[in-house]
């Protein structure tokens, strides 16, 4: 690998992605998402769904973190409208699967 390729690879590391810490980066890598480029290609909702398959206990905060990072701002600055659109996309992607945030909360309460 050339120095330019190494530099480009390092600039796309998940650990350097805004809003993601080491634990989130580990989960995303386990889900097959290894770089910022992978996140950009997948989009926030698809990346979050992949992360949930790899680690079912992830919360919606990861979805917010990914979406905010893709826009290069803090996840806490997402508007309610943006959060609702992401949540709607998540629910649509789940489309009948028992994988929504509400179903996870219900399963946790039963334990």
PDB file of C-alpha atoms in Angstrom:
ATOM      1  CA  UNK A   1       0.000   0.000   0.000  1.00  0.00           C
ATOM      2  CA  UNK A   2       1.406   3.377  -0.970  1.00  0.00           C
ATOM      3  CA  UNK A   3       1.738   6.280   1.459  1.00  0.00           C
ATOM      4  CA  UNK A   4      -1.137   8.055  -0.320  1.00  0.00           C
ATOM      5  CA  UNK A   5      -3.385   4.999  -0.017  1.00  0.00           C
ATOM      6  CA  UNK A   6      -2.493   4.650   3.677  1.00  0.00           C
ATOM      7  CA  UNK A   7      -3.234   8.323   4.316  1.00  0.00           C
ATOM      8  CA  UNK A   8      -6.564   8.069   2.488  1.00  0.00           C
ATOM      9  CA  UNK A   9      -7.448   4.880   4.362  1.00  0.00           C
ATOM     10  CA  UNK A  10      -6.639   6.461   7.712  1.00  0.00           C
ATOM     11  CA  UNK A  11      -8.685   9.565   6.906  1.00  0.00           C
ATOM     12  CA  UNK A  12     -11.705   7.321   6.414  1.00  0.00           C
ATOM     13  CA  UNK A  13     -11.315   5.336   9.651  1.00  0.00           C
ATOM     14  CA  UNK A  14     -14.524   4.989  11.630  1.00  0.00           C
ATOM     15  CA  UNK A  15     -12.761   6.136  14.795  1.00  0.00           C
ATOM     16  CA  UNK A  16     -12.178   9.508  13.118  1.00  0.00           C
ATOM     17  CA  UNK A  17     -15.807   9.853  12.092  1.00  0.00           C
ATOM     18  CA  UNK A  18     -17.624  12.567  13.995  1.00  0.00           C
ATOM     19  CA  UNK A  19     -19.913  11.266  16.788  1.00  0.00           C
ATOM     20  CA  UNK A  20     -18.541   7.703  16.782  1.00  0.00           C
ATOM     21  CA  UNK A  21     -16.486   6.281  19.602  1.00  0.00           C
ATOM     22  CA  UNK A  22     -14.495   3.050  19.680  1.00  0.00           C
ATOM     23  CA  UNK A  23     -17.479   0.903  20.698  1.00  0.00           C
ATOM     24  CA  UNK A  24     -19.670   2.207  17.868  1.00  0.00           C
ATOM     25  CA  UNK A  25     -16.823   1.771  15.390  1.00  0.00           C
ATOM     26  CA  UNK A  26     -16.371  -1.829  16.556  1.00  0.00           C
ATOM     27  CA  UNK A  27     -20.070  -2.569  16.087  1.00  0.00           C
ATOM     28  CA  UNK A  28     -20.103  -1.026  12.620  1.00  0.00           C
ATOM     29  CA  UNK A  29     -17.023  -3.003  11.598  1.00  0.00           C
ATOM     30  CA  UNK A  30     -18.720  -6.185  12.853  1.00  0.00           C
ATOM     31  CA  UNK A  31     -21.627  -5.218  10.593  1.00  0.00           C
ATOM     32  CA  UNK A  32     -19.292  -4.960   7.596  1.00  0.00           C
ATOM     33  CA  UNK A  33     -19.019  -1.170   7.568  1.00  0.00           C
ATOM     34  CA  UNK A  34     -15.327  -0.344   7.725  1.00  0.00           C
ATOM     35  CA  UNK A  35     -14.946   3.270   6.583  1.00  0.00           C
ATOM     36  CA  UNK A  36     -16.622   6.615   6.099  1.00  0.00           C
ATOM     37  CA  UNK A  37     -17.029   5.660   2.449  1.00  0.00           C
ATOM     38  CA  UNK A  38     -18.966   2.546   3.495  1.00  0.00           C
ATOM     39  CA  UNK A  39     -21.188   4.717   5.718  1.00  0.00           C
ATOM     40  CA  UNK A  40     -21.794   7.214   2.928  1.00  0.00           C
ATOM     41  CA  UNK A  41     -22.677   4.417   0.494  1.00  0.00           C
ATOM     42  CA  UNK A  42     -25.036   2.720   2.946  1.00  0.00           C
ATOM     43  CA  UNK A  43     -26.648   5.813   4.402  1.00  0.00           C
ATOM     44  CA  UNK A  44     -27.591   6.284   8.031  1.00  0.00           C
ATOM     45  CA  UNK A  45     -30.616   3.972   8.161  1.00  0.00           C
ATOM     46  CA  UNK A  46     -29.037   1.019   6.340  1.00  0.00           C
ATOM     47  CA  UNK A  47     -25.848   1.336   8.409  1.00  0.00           C
ATOM     48  CA  UNK A  48     -27.921   1.415  11.603  1.00  0.00           C
ATOM     49  CA  UNK A  49     -29.890  -1.667  10.532  1.00  0.00           C
ATOM     50  CA  UNK A  50     -26.650  -3.513   9.823  1.00  0.00           C
ATOM     51  CA  UNK A  51     -25.340  -2.466  13.234  1.00  0.00           C
ATOM     52  CA  UNK A  52     -28.533  -3.758  14.904  1.00  0.00           C
ATOM     53  CA  UNK A  53     -28.092  -7.118  13.246  1.00  0.00           C
ATOM     54  CA  UNK A  54     -24.521  -7.266  14.557  1.00  0.00           C
ATOM     55  CA  UNK A  55     -25.396  -5.889  18.017  1.00  0.00           C
ATOM     56  CA  UNK A  56     -29.149  -5.956  18.766  1.00  0.00           C
ATOM     57  CA  UNK A  57     -28.790  -3.771  21.858  1.00  0.00           C
ATOM     58  CA  UNK A  58     -27.698  -0.634  19.988  1.00  0.00           C
ATOM     59  CA  UNK A  59     -29.988   2.323  20.553  1.00  0.00           C
ATOM     60  CA  UNK A  60     -31.333   5.018  18.300  1.00  0.00           C
ATOM     61  CA  UNK A  61     -28.474   7.211  19.496  1.00  0.00           C
ATOM     62  CA  UNK A  62     -26.268   5.327  17.034  1.00  0.00           C
ATOM     63  CA  UNK A  63     -28.659   6.224  14.212  1.00  0.00           C
ATOM     64  CA  UNK A  64     -28.530   9.877  15.265  1.00  0.00           C
ATOM     65  CA  UNK A  65     -24.720   9.719  15.558  1.00  0.00           C
ATOM     66  CA  UNK A  66     -24.305   8.274  12.070  1.00  0.00           C
ATOM     67  CA  UNK A  67     -26.735  10.760  10.519  1.00  0.00           C
ATOM     68  CA  UNK A  68     -25.133  13.725  12.249  1.00  0.00           C
ATOM     69  CA  UNK A  69     -21.670  12.540  11.296  1.00  0.00           C
ATOM     70  CA  UNK A  70     -22.657  12.185   7.655  1.00  0.00           C
ATOM     71  CA  UNK A  71     -23.722  15.835   7.802  1.00  0.00           C
ATOM     72  CA  UNK A  72     -20.544  16.698   9.741  1.00  0.00           C
ATOM     73  CA  UNK A  73     -22.329  18.017  12.790  1.00  0.00           C
ATOM     74  CA  UNK A  74     -23.039  16.901  16.324  1.00  0.00           C
ATOM     75  CA  UNK A  75     -25.827  14.340  16.579  1.00  0.00           C
ATOM     76  CA  UNK A  76     -27.565  16.494  19.202  1.00  0.00           C
ATOM     77  CA  UNK A  77     -28.058  19.167  16.542  1.00  0.00           C
ATOM     78  CA  UNK A  78     -30.355  16.987  14.439  1.00  0.00           C
ATOM     79  CA  UNK A  79     -33.736  18.634  14.202  1.00  0.00           C
ATOM     80  CA  UNK A  80     -36.891  16.835  15.266  1.00  0.00           C
ATOM     81  CA  UNK A  81     -37.853  16.714  11.610  1.00  0.00           C
ATOM     82  CA  UNK A  82     -34.563  14.984  10.737  1.00  0.00           C
ATOM     83  CA  UNK A  83     -34.983  12.516  13.603  1.00  0.00           C
ATOM     84  CA  UNK A  84     -38.561  11.746  12.552  1.00  0.00           C
ATOM     85  CA  UNK A  85     -37.459  11.186   8.948  1.00  0.00           C
ATOM     86  CA  UNK A  86     -34.713   8.815  10.097  1.00  0.00           C
ATOM     87  CA  UNK A  87     -37.102   6.965  12.382  1.00  0.00           C
ATOM     88  CA  UNK A  88     -39.648   6.716   9.577  1.00  0.00           C
ATOM     89  CA  UNK A  89     -36.954   5.333   7.270  1.00  0.00           C
ATOM     90  CA  UNK A  90     -35.977   2.832   9.953  1.00  0.00           C
ATOM     91  CA  UNK A  91     -39.560   1.679  10.422  1.00  0.00           C
ATOM     92  CA  UNK A  92     -40.084   1.419   6.679  1.00  0.00           C
ATOM     93  CA  UNK A  93     -36.900  -0.601   6.279  1.00  0.00           C
ATOM     94  CA  UNK A  94     -38.046  -2.928   9.055  1.00  0.00           C
ATOM     95  CA  UNK A  95     -41.397  -3.237   7.243  1.00  0.00           C
ATOM     96  CA  UNK A  96     -43.167  -5.789   9.354  1.00  0.00           C
ATOM     97  CA  UNK A  97     -40.060  -7.328  10.895  1.00  0.00           C
ATOM     98  CA  UNK A  98     -40.110  -7.279  14.655  1.00  0.00           C
ATOM     99  CA  UNK A  99     -37.063  -4.997  14.738  1.00  0.00           C
ATOM    100  CA  UNK A 100     -38.370  -1.548  15.593  1.00  0.00           C
ATOM    101  CA  UNK A 101     -37.167   0.371  18.610  1.00  0.00           C
ATOM    102  CA  UNK A 102     -40.566  -0.104  20.251  1.00  0.00           C
ATOM    103  CA  UNK A 103     -40.434  -3.879  19.859  1.00  0.00           C
ATOM    104  CA  UNK A 104     -36.966  -3.982  21.387  1.00  0.00           C
ATOM    105  CA  UNK A 105     -38.205  -1.951  24.369  1.00  0.00           C
ATOM    106  CA  UNK A 106     -41.143  -4.344  24.808  1.00  0.00           C
ATOM    107  CA  UNK A 107     -38.825  -7.370  24.695  1.00  0.00           C
ATOM    108  CA  UNK A 108     -36.563  -5.791  27.304  1.00  0.00           C
ATOM    109  CA  UNK A 109     -39.519  -5.129  29.643  1.00  0.00           C
ATOM    110  CA  UNK A 110     -40.572  -8.796  29.449  1.00  0.00           C
ATOM    111  CA  UNK A 111     -37.191  -9.948  30.757  1.00  0.00           C
TER     112      UNK A 111
END
